[in-house]
mmCIF file of C-alpha atoms and ligand atoms in Angstrom:
data_model
loop_
_atom_site.group_PDB
_atom_site.id
_atom_site.type_symbol
_atom_site.label_atom_id
_atom_site.label_comp_id
_atom_site.label_asym_id
_atom_site.label_seq_id
_atom_site.Cartn_x
_atom_site.Cartn_y
_atom_site.Cartn_z
ATOM 1 C CA MET A 1 99.858 69.777 76.768
ATOM 2 C CA GLU A 2 102.361 72.663 75.933
ATOM 3 C CA ASN A 3 104.860 73.401 78.098
ATOM 4 C CA LEU A 4 104.223 76.809 79.745
ATOM 5 C CA PRO A 5 107.070 79.033 81.128
ATOM 6 C CA SER A 6 107.031 79.434 84.940
ATOM 7 C CA PHE A 7 106.396 83.450 86.013
ATOM 8 C CA ARG A 8 110.133 83.571 86.975
ATOM 9 C CA GLU A 9 111.316 82.487 83.066
ATOM 10 C CA LEU A 10 108.413 85.162 81.814
ATOM 11 C CA ASP A 11 110.444 87.458 84.077
ATOM 12 C CA ALA A 12 113.697 86.752 83.430
ATOM 13 C CA GLN A 13 112.664 87.355 79.510
ATOM 14 C CA TYR A 14 110.682 90.281 79.748
ATOM 15 C CA VAL A 15 110.824 92.343 82.725
ATOM 16 C CA MET A 16 113.672 94.557 83.141
ATOM 17 C CA PRO A 17 115.943 93.042 85.953
ATOM 18 C CA ALA A 18 116.221 96.495 88.142
ATOM 19 C CA PHE A 19 114.634 94.381 91.163
ATOM 20 C CA THR A 20 115.983 91.259 92.745
ATOM 21 C CA ARG A 21 112.998 89.072 93.661
ATOM 22 C CA ASP A 22 112.110 85.935 95.168
ATOM 23 C CA MET A 23 108.814 84.296 95.274
ATOM 24 C CA MET A 24 105.648 85.512 94.562
ATOM 25 C CA ILE A 25 103.187 86.715 96.851
ATOM 26 C CA THR A 26 99.508 86.092 95.302
ATOM 27 C CA ARG A 27 96.730 86.903 98.106
ATOM 28 C CA GLY A 28 96.450 88.458 101.212
ATOM 29 C CA SER A 29 93.945 89.284 104.599
ATOM 30 C CA GLY A 30 95.097 91.675 107.281
ATOM 31 C CA SER A 31 98.838 90.509 107.919
ATOM 32 C CA THR A 32 99.084 87.488 106.608
ATOM 33 C CA VAL A 33 99.952 86.509 102.821
ATOM 34 C CA TRP A 34 100.125 83.219 101.254
ATOM 35 C CA ASP A 35 102.758 82.605 98.157
ATOM 36 C CA SER A 36 102.467 80.712 94.714
ATOM 37 C CA GLU A 37 102.968 77.507 96.377
ATOM 38 C CA GLY A 38 100.150 78.401 99.162
ATOM 39 C CA LYS A 39 102.826 78.972 101.892
ATOM 40 C CA GLU A 40 101.531 81.211 104.520
ATOM 41 C CA TYR A 41 103.257 84.517 106.618
ATOM 42 C CA ILE A 42 102.597 86.585 108.728
ATOM 43 C CA ASP A 43 103.697 89.851 106.605
ATOM 44 C CA CYS A 44 106.158 92.258 108.341
ATOM 45 C CA VAL A 45 107.333 94.000 104.802
ATOM 46 C CA ALA A 46 103.611 95.396 104.122
ATOM 47 C CA GLY A 47 104.401 96.235 100.900
ATOM 48 C CA ILE A 48 107.178 98.658 102.530
ATOM 49 C CA ALA A 49 105.186 100.453 104.847
ATOM 50 C CA VAL A 50 102.637 100.548 102.414
ATOM 51 C CA CYS A 51 99.732 98.194 103.038
ATOM 52 C CA SER A 52 98.888 100.236 106.436
ATOM 53 C CA THR A 53 95.032 98.403 106.715
ATOM 54 C CA GLY A 54 96.427 95.008 106.273
ATOM 55 C CA HIS A 55 95.897 93.067 102.887
ATOM 56 C CA CYS A 56 92.067 93.529 101.570
ATOM 57 C CA HIS A 57 90.660 94.997 104.865
ATOM 58 C CA PRO A 58 87.138 94.902 103.718
ATOM 59 C CA ALA A 59 86.082 98.465 104.002
ATOM 60 C CA VAL A 60 89.150 99.071 101.634
ATOM 61 C CA VAL A 61 88.073 97.058 99.139
ATOM 62 C CA LYS A 62 84.488 98.010 99.254
ATOM 63 C CA ALA A 63 85.545 101.648 98.674
ATOM 64 C CA ILE A 64 87.559 100.694 95.804
ATOM 65 C CA CYS A 65 84.826 98.443 94.312
ATOM 66 C CA ASP A 66 81.589 101.100 94.988
ATOM 67 C CA GLN A 67 83.963 103.531 92.976
ATOM 68 C CA ALA A 68 84.995 101.549 90.605
ATOM 69 C CA HIS A 69 81.209 100.914 89.749
ATOM 70 C CA GLU A 70 80.680 104.944 89.361
ATOM 71 C CA LEU A 71 83.195 106.291 87.699
ATOM 72 C CA ILE A 72 87.529 105.433 87.368
ATOM 73 C CA HIS A 73 88.998 108.453 85.926
ATOM 74 C CA CYS A 74 87.926 111.798 84.624
ATOM 75 C CA SER A 75 90.882 114.224 84.592
ATOM 76 C CA ASN A 76 91.769 117.335 86.708
ATOM 77 C CA LEU A 77 90.067 119.140 83.637
ATOM 78 C CA TYR A 78 87.180 118.486 86.178
ATOM 79 C CA TYR A 79 86.304 118.682 89.970
ATOM 80 C CA VAL A 80 87.170 115.146 90.982
ATOM 81 C CA PRO A 81 84.786 113.060 93.219
ATOM 82 C CA HIS A 82 86.447 112.782 96.677
ATOM 83 C CA GLN A 83 89.696 114.775 96.047
ATOM 84 C CA ALA A 84 88.500 118.163 97.675
ATOM 85 C CA GLU A 85 87.178 115.995 100.648
ATOM 86 C CA LEU A 86 90.127 113.710 101.037
ATOM 87 C CA ALA A 87 92.235 117.303 100.749
ATOM 88 C CA LYS A 88 90.585 118.326 103.887
ATOM 89 C CA LYS A 89 90.955 115.155 105.985
ATOM 90 C CA LEU A 90 94.880 115.278 105.238
ATOM 91 C CA VAL A 91 94.664 118.947 106.080
ATOM 92 C CA GLU A 92 93.096 118.181 109.188
ATOM 93 C CA LEU A 93 94.999 115.557 110.199
ATOM 94 C CA SER A 94 98.247 117.473 109.351
ATOM 95 C CA GLY A 95 97.451 121.304 110.679
ATOM 96 C CA LEU A 96 98.564 122.490 107.014
ATOM 97 C CA GLU A 97 96.571 124.085 104.434
ATOM 98 C CA LYS A 98 96.523 122.866 101.085
ATOM 99 C CA ALA A 99 96.997 119.561 99.245
ATOM 100 C CA PHE A 100 98.008 118.560 96.074
ATOM 101 C CA PHE A 101 98.206 114.870 95.157
ATOM 102 C CA SER A 102 100.307 112.853 93.344
ATOM 103 C CA ASN A 103 100.556 108.942 91.987
ATOM 104 C CA SER A 104 104.026 108.093 94.242
ATOM 105 C CA GLY A 105 106.382 109.279 97.047
ATOM 106 C CA ALA A 106 108.742 110.658 94.205
ATOM 107 C CA GLU A 107 106.222 112.829 92.582
ATOM 108 C CA ALA A 108 105.256 113.864 95.879
ATOM 109 C CA ASN A 109 108.874 114.789 96.899
ATOM 110 C CA ASP A 110 109.663 116.384 93.673
ATOM 111 C CA GLY A 111 106.456 118.965 93.828
ATOM 112 C CA ALA A 112 107.406 119.729 96.962
ATOM 113 C CA LEU A 113 110.761 120.576 95.381
ATOM 114 C CA LYS A 114 108.936 122.186 92.636
ATOM 115 C CA LEU A 115 106.814 124.317 95.018
ATOM 116 C CA ALA A 116 109.829 125.420 97.326
ATOM 117 C CA ARG A 117 111.766 126.429 94.583
ATOM 118 C CA VAL A 118 108.476 128.656 92.764
ATOM 119 C CA ARG A 119 107.741 130.191 95.524
ATOM 120 C CA THR A 120 111.084 131.158 97.747
ATOM 121 C CA GLY A 121 112.692 131.778 93.884
ATOM 122 C CA ARG A 122 115.641 130.053 95.698
ATOM 123 C CA LYS A 123 117.457 127.067 93.721
ATOM 124 C CA LYS A 124 119.263 125.011 96.335
ATOM 125 C CA PHE A 125 118.237 122.132 98.484
ATOM 126 C CA VAL A 126 119.901 120.616 101.581
ATOM 127 C CA SER A 127 119.116 116.754 102.594
ATOM 128 C CA PHE A 128 120.619 114.216 104.888
ATOM 129 C CA ILE A 129 123.471 111.614 104.385
ATOM 130 C CA HIS A 130 121.568 107.805 104.269
ATOM 131 C CA GLY A 131 117.781 109.745 103.490
ATOM 132 C CA PHE A 132 115.804 108.620 100.664
ATOM 133 C CA HIS A 133 113.300 110.695 99.075
ATOM 134 C CA GLY A 134 112.870 109.005 95.776
ATOM 135 C CA ARG A 135 114.144 107.687 91.895
ATOM 136 C CA THR A 136 112.584 110.111 89.875
ATOM 137 C CA ILE A 137 115.284 112.955 88.699
ATOM 138 C CA GLY A 138 114.082 115.276 91.492
ATOM 139 C CA SER A 139 113.500 113.011 93.905
ATOM 140 C CA LEU A 140 116.951 111.438 93.397
ATOM 141 C CA ALA A 141 119.226 114.805 93.338
ATOM 142 C CA VAL A 142 117.773 115.156 96.628
ATOM 143 C CA THR A 143 118.665 111.521 97.921
ATOM 144 C CA HIS A 144 122.496 110.661 99.542
ATOM 145 C CA LYS A 145 123.034 107.145 98.426
ATOM 146 C CA PRO A 146 125.613 107.836 96.089
ATOM 147 C CA ALA A 147 125.430 104.522 94.656
ATOM 148 C CA ILE A 148 122.055 105.191 93.169
ATOM 149 C CA ARG A 149 122.539 108.937 92.807
ATOM 150 C CA GLU A 150 125.709 108.965 91.094
ATOM 151 C CA PRO A 151 125.392 106.932 87.854
ATOM 152 C CA PHE A 152 122.602 109.522 86.652
ATOM 153 C CA GLU A 153 124.688 112.811 87.645
ATOM 154 C CA PRO A 154 124.641 115.387 86.486
ATOM 155 C CA LEU A 155 120.945 116.107 88.099
ATOM 156 C CA GLY A 156 120.125 119.791 87.612
ATOM 157 C CA LEU A 157 119.528 120.209 91.328
ATOM 158 C CA GLU A 158 122.112 121.324 93.082
ATOM 159 C CA CYS A 159 121.754 120.126 96.505
ATOM 160 C CA SER A 160 124.326 119.409 99.794
ATOM 161 C CA PHE A 161 123.979 116.117 102.057
ATOM 162 C CA VAL A 162 124.918 116.573 105.755
ATOM 163 C CA GLU A 163 124.816 114.235 108.752
ATOM 164 C CA TYR A 164 121.864 113.300 109.918
ATOM 165 C CA GLY A 165 121.544 114.615 113.525
ATOM 166 C CA ASP A 166 123.851 116.944 112.831
ATOM 167 C CA LEU A 167 122.727 120.939 113.229
ATOM 168 C CA GLU A 168 125.954 122.338 113.760
ATOM 169 C CA SER A 169 126.876 121.291 109.897
ATOM 170 C CA LEU A 170 123.737 121.858 108.368
ATOM 171 C CA LYS A 171 124.635 125.763 109.742
ATOM 172 C CA GLU A 172 127.445 125.555 107.893
ATOM 173 C CA VAL A 173 125.599 124.878 104.502
ATOM 174 C CA ILE A 174 122.153 126.636 104.725
ATOM 175 C CA ASP A 175 122.187 130.011 103.218
ATOM 176 C CA LYS A 176 120.461 133.138 101.962
ATOM 177 C CA GLU A 177 120.329 130.365 98.357
ATOM 178 C CA THR A 178 118.588 127.601 99.788
ATOM 179 C CA ALA A 179 114.683 126.962 99.219
ATOM 180 C CA ALA A 180 114.313 123.908 101.638
ATOM 181 C CA VAL A 181 115.789 121.404 104.021
ATOM 182 C CA LEU A 182 114.227 118.067 103.464
ATOM 183 C CA VAL A 183 113.994 116.073 106.230
ATOM 184 C CA GLU A 184 112.814 112.192 107.406
ATOM 185 C CA PRO A 185 111.552 112.606 110.716
ATOM 186 C CA VAL A 186 113.192 109.091 111.269
ATOM 187 C CA GLN A 187 115.163 107.143 108.317
ATOM 188 C CA GLY A 188 113.588 104.565 106.695
ATOM 189 C CA GLU A 189 115.465 103.039 104.030
ATOM 190 C CA ALA A 190 118.357 103.750 106.012
ATOM 191 C CA GLY A 191 117.201 100.874 108.742
ATOM 192 C CA VAL A 192 114.895 102.907 110.981
ATOM 193 C CA ILE A 193 117.372 105.260 111.925
ATOM 194 C CA THR A 194 115.855 108.353 114.618
ATOM 195 C CA PRO A 195 117.540 111.520 115.209
ATOM 196 C CA PRO A 196 118.898 112.612 118.397
ATOM 197 C CA ALA A 197 116.260 114.434 120.766
ATOM 198 C CA GLY A 198 115.147 118.109 119.358
ATOM 199 C CA PHE A 199 116.902 117.411 115.998
ATOM 200 C CA LEU A 200 113.465 118.507 114.197
ATOM 201 C CA GLU A 201 113.127 121.840 116.260
ATOM 202 C CA GLY A 202 116.950 122.311 115.398
ATOM 203 C CA VAL A 203 116.105 121.784 111.598
ATOM 204 C CA ARG A 204 113.130 124.435 111.997
ATOM 205 C CA GLU A 205 115.001 127.016 113.774
ATOM 206 C CA ILE A 206 117.568 126.939 111.437
ATOM 207 C CA CYS A 207 115.119 127.384 108.383
ATOM 208 C CA ASP A 208 113.568 129.956 110.203
ATOM 209 C CA ASP A 209 116.841 131.851 110.522
ATOM 210 C CA HIS A 210 117.578 131.472 106.567
ATOM 211 C CA GLY A 211 113.650 132.303 105.397
ATOM 212 C CA THR A 212 114.347 128.734 104.146
ATOM 213 C CA LEU A 213 111.697 126.219 104.045
ATOM 214 C CA MET A 214 111.813 122.725 105.724
ATOM 215 C CA ILE A 215 109.872 119.678 103.967
ATOM 216 C CA ALA A 216 109.313 116.603 105.997
ATOM 217 C CA ASP A 217 109.584 113.792 104.028
ATOM 218 C CA GLU A 218 106.722 111.542 106.035
ATOM 219 C CA VAL A 219 106.474 108.737 102.540
ATOM 220 C CA GLN A 220 107.259 105.841 104.798
ATOM 221 C CA THR A 221 106.891 107.768 108.744
ATOM 222 C CA GLY A 222 103.097 108.725 107.855
ATOM 223 C CA MET A 223 100.014 107.548 107.562
ATOM 224 C CA GLY A 224 99.755 106.541 111.556
ATOM 225 C CA ARG A 225 102.825 104.568 111.431
ATOM 226 C CA THR A 226 105.051 105.800 114.062
ATOM 227 C CA GLY A 227 101.728 106.180 116.290
ATOM 228 C CA LYS A 228 101.050 109.416 115.265
ATOM 229 C CA TRP A 229 99.780 110.722 112.259
ATOM 230 C CA PHE A 230 102.730 112.092 111.121
ATOM 231 C CA GLY A 231 106.362 111.732 112.693
ATOM 232 C CA TYR A 232 106.379 115.573 113.290
ATOM 233 C CA GLN A 233 103.408 115.567 115.375
ATOM 234 C CA HIS A 234 105.845 113.831 118.374
ATOM 235 C CA THR A 235 107.433 117.019 118.706
ATOM 236 C CA ARG A 236 106.225 120.600 118.628
ATOM 237 C CA VAL A 237 107.431 121.255 114.680
ATOM 238 C CA MET A 238 105.249 122.504 112.074
ATOM 239 C CA PRO A 239 106.753 122.172 108.367
ATOM 240 C CA ASP A 240 106.301 123.939 105.591
ATOM 241 C CA ILE A 241 105.260 120.815 103.332
ATOM 242 C CA LEU A 242 104.464 117.316 104.278
ATOM 243 C CA THR A 243 105.148 114.712 101.655
ATOM 244 C CA ILE A 244 103.046 111.449 101.569
ATOM 245 C CA ALA A 245 102.735 108.532 99.639
ATOM 246 C CA LYS A 246 102.887 104.560 100.946
ATOM 247 C CA GLY A 247 99.940 103.672 103.762
ATOM 248 C CA ILE A 248 97.638 106.434 102.597
ATOM 249 C CA ALA A 249 95.727 104.486 100.377
ATOM 250 C CA SER A 250 96.343 100.951 101.652
ATOM 251 C CA GLY A 251 98.482 99.749 98.285
ATOM 252 C CA PHE A 252 96.526 101.854 96.161
ATOM 253 C CA PRO A 253 99.021 104.256 94.253
ATOM 254 C CA MET A 254 98.543 107.528 95.718
ATOM 255 C CA GLY A 255 100.976 110.207 96.954
ATOM 256 C CA ALA A 256 100.398 113.876 97.926
ATOM 257 C CA LEU A 257 101.838 117.003 99.516
ATOM 258 C CA VAL A 258 100.379 119.199 101.961
ATOM 259 C CA ALA A 259 101.723 122.775 102.589
ATOM 260 C CA GLY A 260 100.876 125.514 104.844
ATOM 261 C CA ASN A 261 101.993 129.017 105.328
ATOM 262 C CA GLY A 262 100.337 130.099 101.983
ATOM 263 C CA LEU A 263 102.043 128.353 99.899
ATOM 264 C CA GLU A 264 100.853 126.564 97.134
ATOM 265 C CA PHE A 265 100.999 126.182 93.471
ATOM 266 C CA ARG A 266 99.248 128.704 91.185
ATOM 267 C CA LYS A 267 97.355 128.066 87.946
ATOM 268 C CA SER A 268 99.794 125.545 85.102
ATOM 269 C CA GLU A 269 102.637 125.386 88.125
ATOM 270 C CA HIS A 270 101.961 121.909 88.322
ATOM 271 C CA GLY A 271 99.822 119.280 87.276
ATOM 272 C CA SER A 272 99.647 114.925 86.633
ATOM 273 C CA THR A 273 96.987 112.945 84.481
ATOM 274 C CA PHE A 274 96.052 110.688 87.442
ATOM 275 C CA ALA A 275 96.845 112.357 90.241
ATOM 276 C CA GLY A 276 94.314 112.328 92.833
ATOM 277 C CA GLY A 277 91.482 110.221 90.637
ATOM 278 C CA PRO A 278 88.636 108.920 92.235
ATOM 279 C CA LEU A 279 89.603 105.758 92.579
ATOM 280 C CA ALA A 280 92.582 107.179 94.841
ATOM 281 C CA CYS A 281 91.157 109.036 96.701
ATOM 282 C CA ALA A 282 87.947 107.178 97.312
ATOM 283 C CA THR A 283 90.493 104.340 98.629
ATOM 284 C CA ALA A 284 92.392 106.991 100.365
ATOM 285 C CA LEU A 285 89.638 107.900 102.297
ATOM 286 C CA ALA A 286 88.259 104.462 103.935
ATOM 287 C CA THR A 287 91.918 104.170 104.474
ATOM 288 C CA ILE A 288 91.808 106.999 106.701
ATOM 289 C CA ASP A 289 88.527 105.611 108.641
ATOM 290 C CA VAL A 290 90.562 102.456 109.159
ATOM 291 C CA ILE A 291 93.644 103.868 110.723
ATOM 292 C CA GLU A 292 91.505 106.416 112.852
ATOM 293 C CA GLU A 293 90.425 103.443 114.535
ATOM 294 C CA ILE A 294 93.677 101.438 115.248
ATOM 295 C CA LEU A 295 95.882 104.478 115.902
ATOM 296 C CA PRO A 296 95.705 104.873 119.598
ATOM 297 C CA SER A 297 96.529 101.023 119.710
ATOM 298 C CA ILE A 298 99.742 101.753 117.799
ATOM 299 C CA ALA A 299 102.133 102.580 120.758
ATOM 300 C CA ALA A 300 101.206 99.716 122.803
ATOM 301 C CA LYS A 301 101.582 97.367 120.068
ATOM 302 C CA ALA A 302 105.141 99.161 119.102
ATOM 303 C CA GLU A 303 106.053 98.691 122.939
ATOM 304 C CA ARG A 304 105.649 94.588 122.718
ATOM 305 C CA PHE A 305 107.972 94.518 119.959
ATOM 306 C CA ARG A 306 110.468 96.596 121.909
ATOM 307 C CA LYS A 307 110.169 94.587 125.083
ATOM 308 C CA GLY A 308 109.710 91.273 122.921
ATOM 309 C CA LEU A 309 113.178 91.788 121.059
ATOM 310 C CA SER A 310 115.370 93.918 123.356
ATOM 311 C CA ARG A 311 117.923 91.367 123.661
ATOM 312 C CA HIS A 312 119.065 93.117 120.267
ATOM 313 C CA HIS A 313 119.932 96.436 119.186
ATOM 314 C CA ILE A 314 116.559 97.656 118.564
ATOM 315 C CA ARG A 315 115.250 100.930 117.095
ATOM 316 C CA VAL A 316 111.556 101.616 117.679
ATOM 317 C CA ALA A 317 109.115 104.062 115.723
ATOM 318 C CA GLY A 318 105.699 102.927 116.162
ATOM 319 C CA LEU A 319 105.192 100.243 113.507
ATOM 320 C CA LEU A 320 108.912 101.309 111.992
ATOM 321 C CA ILE A 321 111.263 99.000 113.848
ATOM 322 C CA GLY A 322 115.025 98.522 112.939
ATOM 323 C CA MET A 323 118.223 96.126 114.107
ATOM 324 C CA SER A 324 121.482 96.145 113.537
ATOM 325 C CA THR A 325 122.266 92.625 112.452
ATOM 326 C CA GLY A 326 126.036 93.193 111.060
ATOM 327 C CA ASP A 327 126.125 91.293 107.580
ATOM 328 C CA ARG A 328 123.879 88.562 108.496
ATOM 329 C CA CYS A 329 120.853 90.758 107.487
ATOM 330 C CA ALA A 330 119.880 88.233 104.329
ATOM 331 C CA SER A 331 120.611 85.039 106.221
ATOM 332 C CA ILE A 332 118.290 85.855 108.996
ATOM 333 C CA ARG A 333 115.594 87.346 106.825
ATOM 334 C CA ASP A 334 115.318 83.927 104.808
ATOM 335 C CA ALA A 335 115.746 82.313 108.188
ATOM 336 C CA CYS A 336 112.491 83.918 109.359
ATOM 337 C CA ALA A 337 110.824 83.794 105.685
ATOM 338 C CA GLU A 338 111.475 79.672 106.273
ATOM 339 C CA LYS A 339 109.148 80.184 109.467
ATOM 340 C CA GLY A 340 106.359 81.972 107.915
ATOM 341 C CA VAL A 341 107.587 85.412 108.942
ATOM 342 C CA LEU A 342 108.225 88.278 105.931
ATOM 343 C CA VAL A 343 110.748 90.857 107.265
ATOM 344 C CA ASN A 344 113.205 93.105 104.850
ATOM 345 C CA CYS A 345 116.903 94.428 104.679
ATOM 346 C CA ALA A 346 117.139 98.015 104.701
ATOM 347 C CA ALA A 347 120.568 99.668 104.227
ATOM 348 C CA ASP A 348 123.757 98.794 106.122
ATOM 349 C CA GLY A 349 122.584 95.472 107.794
ATOM 350 C CA ASN A 350 119.337 96.965 109.531
ATOM 351 C CA LEU A 351 116.790 94.694 109.502
ATOM 352 C CA ARG A 352 113.404 96.413 109.577
ATOM 353 C CA LEU A 353 109.670 95.536 110.286
ATOM 354 C CA MET A 354 107.088 97.400 109.088
ATOM 355 C CA PRO A 355 103.798 95.315 109.487
ATOM 356 C CA PRO A 356 100.206 96.505 108.775
ATOM 357 C CA LEU A 357 99.283 98.530 111.647
ATOM 358 C CA VAL A 358 96.278 96.400 112.034
ATOM 359 C CA ILE A 359 98.679 93.338 113.090
ATOM 360 C CA SER A 360 97.313 91.249 116.458
ATOM 361 C CA ASN A 361 99.266 90.783 119.839
ATOM 362 C CA ILE A 362 98.904 87.453 118.715
ATOM 363 C CA GLU A 363 100.569 88.106 115.346
ATOM 364 C CA ILE A 364 103.505 89.941 117.034
ATOM 365 C CA ASP A 365 103.979 87.701 119.630
ATOM 366 C CA ARG A 366 104.619 84.971 116.801
ATOM 367 C CA VAL A 367 106.990 87.283 114.777
ATOM 368 C CA ILE A 368 109.246 87.981 118.108
ATOM 369 C CA GLU A 369 109.394 84.554 118.657
ATOM 370 C CA VAL A 370 110.197 83.670 115.007
ATOM 371 C CA VAL A 371 112.971 86.927 114.438
ATOM 372 C CA ASN A 372 114.381 86.195 118.247
ATOM 373 C CA GLU A 373 115.245 82.617 116.647
ATOM 374 C CA ALA A 374 116.453 83.418 113.545
ATOM 375 C CA MET A 375 118.615 86.305 115.184
ATOM 376 C CA GLY A 376 120.115 83.872 117.881
HETATM 377 C C1 PLP B 401 110.940 108.939 103.018
HETATM 378 C C2 PLP B 401 110.921 108.172 101.176
HETATM 379 N N1 PLP B 401 110.775 109.192 100.680
HETATM 380 C C3 PLP B 401 109.947 108.706 98.851
HETATM 381 C C4 PLP B 401 110.075 107.802 99.075
HETATM 382 C C5 PLP B 401 109.725 107.210 97.498
HETATM 383 O O1 PLP B 401 108.314 107.105 97.191
HETATM 384 P P1 PLP B 401 108.128 105.914 96.054
HETATM 385 O O2 PLP B 401 109.153 104.769 96.026
HETATM 386 O O3 PLP B 401 106.647 105.649 95.867
HETATM 387 O O4 PLP B 401 108.507 107.039 94.991
HETATM 388 C C6 PLP B 401 110.388 106.791 99.981
HETATM 389 C C7 PLP B 401 110.393 105.419 99.447
HETATM 390 O O5 PLP B 401 110.782 104.420 99.891
HETATM 391 C C8 PLP B 401 110.814 106.781 100.846
HETATM 392 O O6 PLP B 401 110.868 105.936 101.950
#
């Protein structure tokens, strides 16, 4: 019989090598995944905080299958089944006013930047050092990390970067030409960096003083990840624009921006072929139903992680957990995988755990045991 190439060989020959890859995950259920060799893992990566309801949650699978039998796509030229219902839900959950859908987090942020520009008539932005907002040209322009941004400059957007948590520096760069400040309530890609108390309130106040909009990038922190629907809900702050993606539809590609204070796109100012399609919206609605049930349990699960891992330098924002490891992150990650637990290395040697929100206490205890052993 012909010797067929392995998936590694096919990938090496035909896929652009932009990603560093390891195994192939072929199956998932709840917080468990299996690789192509049949090895089982507790998944504390969850598609990078995407598989909020766990893998293949029956209610989510049913919503996808039911909708796929009805209508997969129709275009935003028409009213789209489930789209307005989902927009209403996001408005209710966020306390904002109107939604616009996208297919990813970067696209949601691009939309937010466009909305801020077109409604303020201003051109400049401010965001934070070590922040991450995506890799499209627009979202990359407001993403600090020089290694991924600089090769693509000029990006056509003027953005100043200030130290996360430093309100004095923000005051120095913001002016009457600043359309918006983009901020993550917790910096996820940076390694789960939590800001000092009062930071978001300070950003809000400084924005208000300058007539500048505040955009909360909740692509990673939103949809229940931190124990509330959105990270800003742990404070008394209300952003002008909220961006969401990752956990919104359990892995079905979708993003959204939700805006308040009368901010909205007018006819033809923005658009997308696929965004807010019937399949994505039905999946997101099913996801929200599941998260609604488990949201009250997130704080206790986070506390269980915090206690169990307290001998390390740990930062806990609900089920978004970061630990400093110095230069040992990759070896700790690999040791965990060896013992059947998937964890991730974020920036600067920070080990990151972002399990499905449905993770059980038994699974949490096993993760704690494995991570403690690997950390030494
Ligand atoms: C805070 C934040 N914003 C935006 C993005 C980009 O989202 P996407 O990869 O869906 O474009 C990410 C992805 O990690 C993120 O963490």
